[in-house]
Short mmCIF file of C-alpha atoms in Angstrom, two decimals:
data_model
loop_
_atom_site.label_atom_id
_atom_site.label_comp_id
_atom_site.label_asym_id
_atom_site.label_seq_id
_atom_site.Cartn_x
_atom_site.Cartn_y
_atom_site.Cartn_z
CA MET A 1 86.63 80.20 105.85
CA TYR A 2 86.12 78.17 108.98
CA LEU A 3 85.92 78.41 112.70
CA ALA A 4 87.59 75.59 114.57
CA THR A 5 85.76 74.15 117.54
CA THR A 6 88.73 73.41 119.71
CA GLY A 7 90.01 75.19 122.79
CA ARG A 8 93.36 76.95 122.94
CA ARG A 9 96.29 75.05 121.52
CA ASP A 10 99.71 76.22 122.59
CA THR A 11 101.48 73.31 120.95
CA PRO A 12 102.32 72.80 117.28
CA ALA A 13 99.23 71.95 115.27
CA PRO A 14 99.12 68.65 113.41
CA PRO A 15 99.57 68.82 109.65
CA ARG A 16 96.47 69.93 107.81
CA THR A 17 95.41 68.68 104.44
CA GLY A 18 94.23 70.92 101.69
CA GLY A 19 94.83 74.62 101.25
CA ALA A 20 91.77 76.07 102.91
CA GLY A 21 93.27 75.96 106.36
CA ARG A 22 96.14 78.15 105.24
CA ARG A 23 93.96 81.05 104.13
CA VAL A 24 93.54 84.11 106.29
CA PRO A 25 89.80 84.50 106.97
CA GLY A 26 88.04 87.27 105.08
CA THR A 27 86.86 88.82 108.34
CA VAL A 28 90.49 89.28 109.42
CA LEU A 29 91.41 90.89 106.09
CA ALA A 30 88.39 93.20 106.31
CA LEU A 31 89.26 94.21 109.88
CA GLY A 32 92.87 94.71 108.84
CA THR A 33 91.78 97.06 106.06
CA VAL A 34 89.60 99.01 108.48
CA SER A 35 92.52 99.27 110.93
CA LEU A 36 94.89 100.35 108.16
CA VAL A 37 92.60 103.18 107.06
CA THR A 38 91.77 104.20 110.64
CA ASP A 39 95.44 104.25 111.63
CA ILE A 40 96.25 106.55 108.72
CA SER A 41 93.59 108.88 110.11
CA SER A 42 94.66 108.64 113.76
CA GLU A 43 98.41 108.77 113.17
CA MET A 44 98.04 111.88 111.00
CA VAL A 45 96.75 113.64 114.11
CA THR A 46 99.08 111.91 116.57
CA ALA A 47 102.13 112.96 114.57
CA VAL A 48 101.27 116.67 114.59
CA LEU A 49 99.35 116.98 117.86
CA PRO A 50 102.37 117.76 120.10
CA LEU A 51 103.53 120.44 117.65
CA TYR A 52 100.01 121.85 117.33
CA LEU A 53 99.33 122.00 121.07
CA VAL A 54 102.77 123.04 122.32
CA LEU A 55 104.04 125.23 119.49
CA GLY A 56 100.75 126.30 117.92
CA LEU A 57 98.55 126.88 120.99
CA GLY A 58 101.24 127.44 123.60
CA LEU A 59 100.45 124.56 125.99
CA SER A 60 103.37 123.62 128.21
CA PRO A 61 104.87 120.12 127.87
CA LEU A 62 103.59 119.42 131.39
CA GLN A 63 100.01 120.33 130.36
CA PHE A 64 100.22 118.20 127.23
CA GLY A 65 101.73 115.27 129.12
CA PHE A 66 99.01 115.49 131.77
CA LEU A 67 96.22 115.50 129.16
CA ASP A 68 97.74 112.66 127.17
CA GLY A 69 98.42 110.49 130.21
CA LEU A 70 94.99 111.12 131.70
CA PHE A 71 93.13 110.16 128.55
CA ASN A 72 95.30 107.12 127.84
CA GLY A 73 94.53 105.87 131.34
CA ALA A 74 90.83 106.49 130.81
CA ALA A 75 90.95 104.56 127.53
CA ALA A 76 92.39 101.55 129.34
CA VAL A 77 89.40 101.48 131.68
CA VAL A 78 86.86 102.13 128.91
CA ARG A 79 88.02 98.90 127.26
CA LEU A 80 86.20 97.01 130.00
CA LEU A 81 82.93 98.70 129.08
CA GLY A 82 83.49 98.03 125.39
CA GLY A 83 84.20 94.35 125.99
CA TYR A 84 81.19 93.92 128.25
CA ALA A 85 78.86 95.70 125.81
CA ALA A 86 80.16 93.63 122.87
CA ASP A 87 79.44 90.35 124.64
CA ARG A 88 75.85 91.35 125.32
CA GLY A 89 73.91 90.06 122.35
CA ARG A 90 77.15 89.28 120.46
CA GLY A 91 77.35 92.90 119.27
CA HIS A 92 81.06 92.92 118.47
CA LYS A 93 80.72 94.72 115.14
CA ARG A 94 78.25 97.26 116.51
CA VAL A 95 80.44 98.22 119.49
CA ALA A 96 83.63 98.27 117.41
CA GLY A 97 81.88 100.46 114.83
CA LEU A 98 80.84 102.90 117.57
CA GLY A 99 84.47 103.13 118.69
CA TYR A 100 85.74 103.78 115.16
CA ALA A 101 83.02 106.42 114.62
CA LEU A 102 83.87 108.24 117.86
CA SER A 103 87.54 108.39 116.89
CA ALA A 104 86.65 109.81 113.46
CA LEU A 105 84.37 112.45 114.99
CA SER A 106 87.13 113.50 117.39
CA ARG A 107 89.11 114.89 114.41
CA LEU A 108 86.16 117.12 113.60
CA GLY A 109 86.10 118.11 117.27
CA LEU A 110 89.71 119.29 117.07
CA LEU A 111 88.82 121.38 114.05
CA LEU A 112 85.81 122.99 115.73
CA ALA A 113 87.57 123.53 119.07
CA GLY A 114 89.88 126.18 117.68
CA GLY A 115 92.21 127.14 120.49
CA ALA A 116 89.81 126.38 123.34
CA THR A 117 91.46 124.07 125.86
CA ALA A 118 88.14 122.57 126.95
CA GLY A 119 87.21 121.73 123.35
CA ILE A 120 90.60 120.17 122.70
CA ALA A 121 90.33 118.11 125.88
CA ALA A 122 86.86 116.91 124.86
CA ALA A 123 88.11 115.93 121.40
CA LEU A 124 91.08 114.02 122.84
CA ALA A 125 88.82 112.28 125.33
CA THR A 126 86.45 111.24 122.53
CA ASP A 127 89.34 109.80 120.53
CA ARG A 128 90.68 107.78 123.49
CA VAL A 129 87.21 106.53 124.40
CA GLY A 130 86.67 105.41 120.82
CA LYS A 131 89.98 103.59 120.76
CA GLY A 132 89.28 101.95 124.09
CA ILE A 133 85.81 100.79 123.08
CA ARG A 134 86.79 99.20 119.78
CA THR A 135 89.94 97.26 120.66
CA ALA A 136 88.55 94.26 122.55
CA PRO A 137 85.52 93.65 120.25
CA ARG A 138 87.77 93.84 117.21
CA ASP A 139 90.25 91.33 118.62
CA ALA A 140 87.37 89.09 119.71
CA LEU A 141 86.08 89.10 116.12
CA ILE A 142 89.52 87.95 114.95
CA THR A 143 89.60 85.05 117.43
CA LEU A 144 86.03 84.02 116.57
CA SER A 145 86.66 83.99 112.82
CA SER A 146 89.99 82.10 112.85
CA PRO A 147 90.89 78.47 113.65
CA PRO A 148 92.77 78.28 116.97
CA GLU A 149 95.87 76.81 115.32
CA ALA A 150 96.06 79.80 112.93
CA LEU A 151 95.38 82.64 115.37
CA GLY A 152 99.01 83.77 115.41
CA ARG A 153 98.99 84.17 111.64
CA SER A 154 95.62 85.96 111.70
CA PHE A 155 96.76 88.45 114.32
CA GLY A 156 100.08 88.87 112.50
CA VAL A 157 98.30 89.80 109.27
CA HIS A 158 95.97 92.18 111.08
CA ARG A 159 98.79 93.87 112.99
CA ALA A 160 100.88 94.18 109.81
CA MET A 161 98.03 95.96 108.04
CA ASP A 162 97.42 98.12 111.12
CA THR A 163 101.10 99.09 111.23
CA THR A 164 101.07 99.97 107.54
CA GLY A 165 98.53 102.65 108.40
CA ALA A 166 100.69 103.78 111.31
CA LEU A 167 103.56 104.27 108.86
CA LEU A 168 101.54 106.09 106.22
CA GLY A 169 99.72 108.42 108.63
CA PRO A 170 102.69 110.56 109.78
CA LEU A 171 104.01 110.76 106.22
CA ALA A 172 100.64 111.99 105.00
CA ALA A 173 100.44 114.54 107.80
CA PHE A 174 103.87 116.02 107.16
CA ALA A 175 103.18 116.09 103.41
CA LEU A 176 99.94 118.01 104.07
CA LEU A 177 101.69 120.47 106.39
CA TRP A 178 104.38 121.05 103.77
CA ALA A 179 101.83 121.55 100.97
CA THR A 180 99.58 123.86 103.01
CA ALA A 181 102.25 125.90 104.80
CA ASP A 182 101.58 124.38 108.23
CA ALA A 183 97.77 124.51 108.06
CA TYR A 184 96.82 122.12 110.87
CA ASP A 185 93.14 122.47 109.97
CA ALA A 186 93.83 120.71 106.67
CA VAL A 187 95.28 117.74 108.55
CA PHE A 188 92.21 117.51 110.78
CA VAL A 189 89.80 117.69 107.82
CA VAL A 190 91.59 115.00 105.82
CA SER A 191 91.96 112.81 108.93
CA PHE A 192 88.21 113.10 109.58
CA CYS A 193 87.36 112.05 106.01
CA VAL A 194 89.75 109.10 106.10
CA GLY A 195 88.32 108.01 109.46
CA LEU A 196 84.77 108.06 108.11
CA PHE A 197 85.92 105.94 105.17
CA GLY A 198 87.22 103.37 107.66
CA VAL A 199 83.81 103.27 109.39
CA LEU A 200 82.15 102.74 106.00
CA LEU A 201 84.47 99.82 105.25
CA LEU A 202 83.56 98.24 108.59
CA VAL A 203 79.84 98.57 107.91
CA LEU A 204 80.04 97.12 104.40
CA TYR A 205 82.63 94.35 104.65
CA VAL A 206 82.90 93.06 108.23
CA PRO A 207 80.30 90.37 109.07
CA GLY A 208 77.94 91.44 111.81
CA GLN A 209 78.11 88.26 113.90
CA GLN A 210 80.42 85.28 114.09
CA GLN A 211 78.90 81.92 114.95
CA ALA A 212 80.63 80.59 118.03
CA PRO A 213 81.81 76.98 117.73
CA PRO A 214 80.98 74.61 120.59
CA PRO A 215 84.15 73.68 122.53
CA VAL A 216 85.53 70.15 122.43
CA ILE A 217 85.38 70.17 126.24
CA PRO A 218 82.38 72.29 127.28
CA ALA A 219 83.39 75.17 129.51
CA PRO A 220 81.26 75.98 132.54
CA ARG A 221 78.94 78.94 132.18
CA ARG A 222 80.41 82.00 133.80
CA GLY A 223 79.75 85.70 133.82
CA LYS A 224 81.17 87.88 131.11
CA ALA A 225 84.18 90.20 131.43
CA PHE A 226 85.34 89.68 135.04
CA GLY A 227 83.96 86.14 134.96
CA ALA A 228 87.06 85.28 132.92
CA LEU A 229 89.06 85.69 136.12
CA ARG A 230 87.54 82.44 137.38
CA ASP A 231 89.56 80.51 134.81
CA PRO A 232 92.97 79.52 136.26
CA ALA A 233 94.69 79.55 132.85
CA PHE A 234 93.42 83.05 132.07
CA ARG A 235 94.43 84.33 135.50
CA ARG A 236 97.98 83.11 134.92
CA ILE A 237 98.13 84.73 131.47
CA LEU A 238 96.81 87.99 132.93
CA ALA A 239 99.30 87.87 135.80
CA ALA A 240 102.23 87.22 133.46
CA ALA A 241 101.21 89.96 131.01
CA SER A 242 100.72 92.47 133.84
CA LEU A 243 104.02 91.55 135.48
CA LEU A 244 105.92 91.96 132.22
CA GLY A 245 103.97 95.14 131.46
CA ALA A 246 105.10 96.59 134.79
CA ALA A 247 108.69 96.30 133.51
CA THR A 248 107.98 97.97 130.13
CA VAL A 249 108.92 101.63 130.40
CA GLY A 250 107.25 102.84 127.19
CA ASP A 251 108.37 103.85 123.72
CA ALA A 252 108.44 107.58 124.43
CA PHE A 253 111.28 107.13 126.94
CA VAL A 254 113.20 104.95 124.49
CA TYR A 255 112.95 107.64 121.81
CA LEU A 256 113.89 110.37 124.29
CA LEU A 257 116.96 108.39 125.36
CA LEU A 258 117.93 107.88 121.72
CA GLN A 259 117.56 111.58 121.00
CA ARG A 260 119.64 112.38 124.08
CA ARG A 261 122.39 109.87 123.26
CA LEU A 262 122.66 110.86 119.59
CA ASP A 263 121.88 114.56 119.99
CA LEU A 264 119.35 114.34 117.16
CA PRO A 265 117.68 117.54 115.92
CA VAL A 266 114.21 117.99 117.37
CA GLY A 267 112.69 117.93 113.88
CA TRP A 268 113.75 114.30 113.45
CA PHE A 269 112.18 113.13 116.67
CA PRO A 270 108.66 112.41 115.24
CA LEU A 271 110.23 110.10 112.65
CA LEU A 272 111.88 107.75 115.18
CA PRO A 273 108.75 105.59 115.67
CA LEU A 274 108.68 104.87 111.94
CA GLY A 275 111.83 102.72 112.21
CA ALA A 276 110.33 100.46 114.87
CA ALA A 277 107.01 100.37 113.00
CA ALA A 278 108.72 99.30 109.77
CA CYS A 279 110.43 96.41 111.57
CA TYR A 280 107.13 95.46 113.22
CA LEU A 281 105.44 95.48 109.81
CA LEU A 282 108.04 93.13 108.32
CA LEU A 283 108.02 90.67 111.23
CA ALA A 284 104.37 90.59 112.38
CA VAL A 285 103.23 87.84 110.00
CA PRO A 286 106.36 85.62 110.31
CA ALA A 287 106.24 85.95 114.10
CA GLY A 288 102.58 84.93 114.11
CA ARG A 289 103.24 81.90 111.94
CA ILE A 290 106.13 80.81 114.16
CA ALA A 291 103.91 81.21 117.23
CA ASP A 292 101.30 78.95 115.62
CA ARG A 293 103.94 76.26 115.01
CA VAL A 294 105.93 76.29 118.25
CA GLY A 295 103.30 77.63 120.67
CA ARG A 296 102.66 81.22 121.68
CA ARG A 297 104.21 81.11 125.15
CA LEU A 298 107.87 81.11 124.06
CA PRO A 299 107.62 83.84 121.38
CA PHE A 300 105.88 86.10 123.90
CA LEU A 301 108.70 85.59 126.41
CA TYR A 302 111.45 85.89 123.78
CA GLY A 303 109.90 89.16 122.63
CA HIS A 304 110.57 90.58 126.08
CA LEU A 305 114.16 89.41 125.76
CA ALA A 306 114.32 91.69 122.68
CA LEU A 307 113.05 94.54 124.88
CA LEU A 308 115.80 93.70 127.34
CA GLY A 309 118.19 94.08 124.41
CA VAL A 310 116.77 97.57 123.77
CA TYR A 311 117.57 98.67 127.32
CA ALA A 312 121.02 97.09 127.24
CA THR A 313 121.88 98.69 123.87
CA LEU A 314 120.92 102.11 125.18
CA LEU A 315 123.46 101.61 127.98
CA THR A 316 126.21 100.46 125.63
CA PRO A 317 128.89 103.07 124.89
CA VAL A 318 128.78 103.27 121.09
CA GLY A 319 131.11 105.47 119.12
CA GLY A 320 131.05 106.28 115.44
CA PRO A 321 127.97 106.75 113.24
CA ALA A 322 124.60 107.21 114.92
CA LEU A 323 123.23 104.27 112.95
CA LEU A 324 125.28 101.89 115.11
CA LEU A 325 122.94 102.71 118.00
CA LEU A 326 119.81 103.76 116.12
CA VAL A 327 119.34 100.64 113.98
CA PRO A 328 119.65 97.94 116.69
CA VAL A 329 117.42 99.83 119.15
CA LEU A 330 114.61 100.40 116.63
CA ALA A 331 114.95 96.89 115.17
CA LEU A 332 114.78 95.23 118.60
CA LEU A 333 111.79 97.38 119.53
CA GLY A 334 110.05 96.21 116.36
CA VAL A 335 110.86 92.58 117.22
CA PHE A 336 109.38 93.11 120.68
CA TYR A 337 106.03 94.28 119.33
CA ALA A 338 105.90 91.70 116.53
CA THR A 339 106.32 88.82 118.97
CA THR A 340 104.13 90.09 121.80
CA ASP A 341 101.19 92.23 120.67
CA GLY A 342 99.10 89.91 118.53
CA VAL A 343 100.72 86.80 120.02
CA LEU A 344 99.31 87.63 123.47
CA MET A 345 95.79 87.93 122.04
CA ALA A 346 96.25 84.64 120.19
CA LEU A 347 97.46 83.03 123.42
CA ALA A 348 94.56 84.22 125.54
CA GLY A 349 91.63 84.30 123.12
CA PRO A 350 90.72 80.60 122.87
CA VAL A 351 91.01 80.15 126.63
CA LEU A 352 87.92 82.36 126.98
CA PRO A 353 84.34 81.28 126.28
CA ALA A 354 82.98 82.69 123.04
CA ASP A 355 80.17 84.58 124.76
CA GLY A 356 82.63 86.33 127.07
CA ARG A 357 85.64 86.68 124.82
CA ALA A 358 85.52 90.43 124.21
CA GLY A 359 85.12 91.12 127.93
CA GLY A 360 87.96 88.77 128.84
CA LEU A 361 90.32 90.28 126.27
CA ALA A 362 89.37 93.72 127.58
CA VAL A 363 90.37 92.66 131.12
CA LEU A 364 93.71 91.42 129.78
CA GLN A 365 94.38 94.56 127.74
CA THR A 366 93.41 96.83 130.62
CA GLY A 367 95.61 94.98 133.10
CA GLN A 368 98.59 95.20 130.77
CA ALA A 369 97.95 98.88 129.94
CA LEU A 370 97.64 99.93 133.58
CA ALA A 371 100.82 98.02 134.45
CA ARG A 372 102.67 99.83 131.65
CA MET A 373 101.39 103.18 132.92
CA LEU A 374 102.84 102.39 136.35
CA ALA A 375 106.11 101.35 134.72
CA ALA A 376 106.32 104.61 132.77
CA ALA A 377 105.60 106.65 135.89
CA GLY A 378 108.21 104.72 137.85
CA PHE A 379 110.84 105.09 135.15
CA GLY A 380 110.14 108.81 134.85
CA ALA A 381 110.57 109.22 138.58
CA ALA A 382 113.79 107.16 138.57
CA TRP A 383 115.16 109.24 135.68
CA THR A 384 114.36 112.45 137.54
CA VAL A 385 115.95 111.31 140.81
CA TRP A 386 118.86 109.14 139.66
CA GLY A 387 119.45 110.06 136.03
CA PRO A 388 118.88 108.02 132.81
CA GLY A 389 121.70 105.49 133.35
CA PRO A 390 120.66 104.20 136.79
CA ALA A 391 117.01 104.30 135.69
CA LEU A 392 117.84 101.99 132.76
CA TRP A 393 119.71 99.61 135.06
CA ALA A 394 116.64 99.51 137.30
CA ALA A 395 114.47 98.77 134.26
CA ILE A 396 116.77 95.92 133.22
CA SER A 397 116.64 94.43 136.72
CA ALA A 398 112.86 94.70 136.83
CA LEU A 399 112.49 93.08 133.40
CA LEU A 400 114.77 90.18 134.34
CA VAL A 401 112.65 89.50 137.43
CA ALA A 402 109.47 89.80 135.35
CA LEU A 403 110.81 87.34 132.76
CA VAL A 404 111.46 84.75 135.45
CA GLY A 405 107.97 85.32 136.80
CA GLY A 406 106.42 85.18 133.34
CA TRP A 407 108.20 81.91 132.58
CA ALA A 408 106.73 80.40 135.73
CA LEU A 409 103.25 81.87 135.32
CA LEU A 410 102.40 81.33 131.66
CA PRO A 411 100.55 78.01 131.29
CA ARG A 412 102.08 75.45 128.97
CA ASN A 413 98.82 73.59 128.39
CA PRO A 414 95.69 75.27 129.82
CA SER A 415 92.81 73.14 130.97
CA GLY A 416 90.44 72.24 128.21
CA THR A 417 93.11 72.18 125.51
CA PRO A 418 92.86 69.04 123.41
CA ALA A 419 95.94 66.93 123.03
CA PRO A 420 97.87 67.23 119.75
CA GLY A 421 96.20 65.20 117.07
CA THR A 422 92.67 65.61 118.45
CA PRO A 423 90.42 65.87 115.41
CA GLU A 424 88.68 69.17 114.83
CA VAL A 425 85.01 69.62 114.09
CA GLN A 426 84.56 72.60 111.82
CA ILE A 427 81.54 74.60 110.80
CA PRO A 428 81.29 77.28 108.15
CA GLU A 429 81.71 80.85 109.26
CA ARG A 430 78.33 82.53 109.44
CA ARG A 431 78.07 85.72 107.46
CA THR A 432 75.49 88.30 108.33
CA ALA A 433 75.31 91.90 107.32
#
């Protein structure tokens, strides 16, 4: 396994000789396994939490929505702290491990809280903080352990493994509820044990520190985290991602609109995300490989065209079987995530200096997350005032404007990127416990 010493390359890589360059680094596979196991744990709880809080404990949908939105917003901000802490002393594994451990302990917190609202709120906050802390250091580890020309494939493999866990988690939760006659405590106990297993895998199999390769064109020293904003290429990527995020209304509204259009039974609603996740799983690796070959800018933009297709399909009058609407919406949503989630990290990662990569990725993820929160709030307000149809037309208009802006903003060849054909200097990946 190797780390390339080049800057970001958003153009097709020159042909490589030998087979080593086509392997996915072991660090990526190890992190993918940790994410798979952790997502089984987290999605077991996510799948049953609305039922547990609203039906089991009697919280109103408004109370649940307020708690969920508040903690998701807090998690977006906590990412900045996680990225900054990871860059100090190159402690990416340590900070990511803390985040995974906090998320695992939050399941135990739900079990111990009983019906106390304060205890439930504390457990949810712990889970969101853990998720926020671990995301940027984990993605930084992926960028530091992969050659720049293979980052799309590496993120595709990681996201595919992560999504496998997201698919298995709800199925495991519903199987447990069926076997235990709706004993939510059993779900929390099993989720806690699975989460601890994920932490153990991280400790044993993920290298503690990646050796940063020297860039072909040395980058100026700059502060970590917000120091990334001094780089013009990164600023343009951040602006484009935030602009497009501000036109992304959120999956929950898509599923609510589907349920409304098709008059689906409420019991089927938790299974809707599985369709999009299955499509994401199938396409994550191919999308990453394509992004490595043609550049990551175009796949990221085309992915938002797929999201535009989701909105347009929801407005299309479709008669006949429900599958005529259900399948294209969920498939296009899966295409959107497969071509944007990991691809954006692969696009931005090599632009950042190695000693500030986690902090820079945290800034990018936070900007995108906050923009999506504003988009969801705006769409919810538009739905309430105008109705779902006009709100969707407004979302389509906003996304078209954002696509034009993203096309103009995303850099085609950031400064410091070597021209195609520039030879790479490679060093072995350093492995430490």
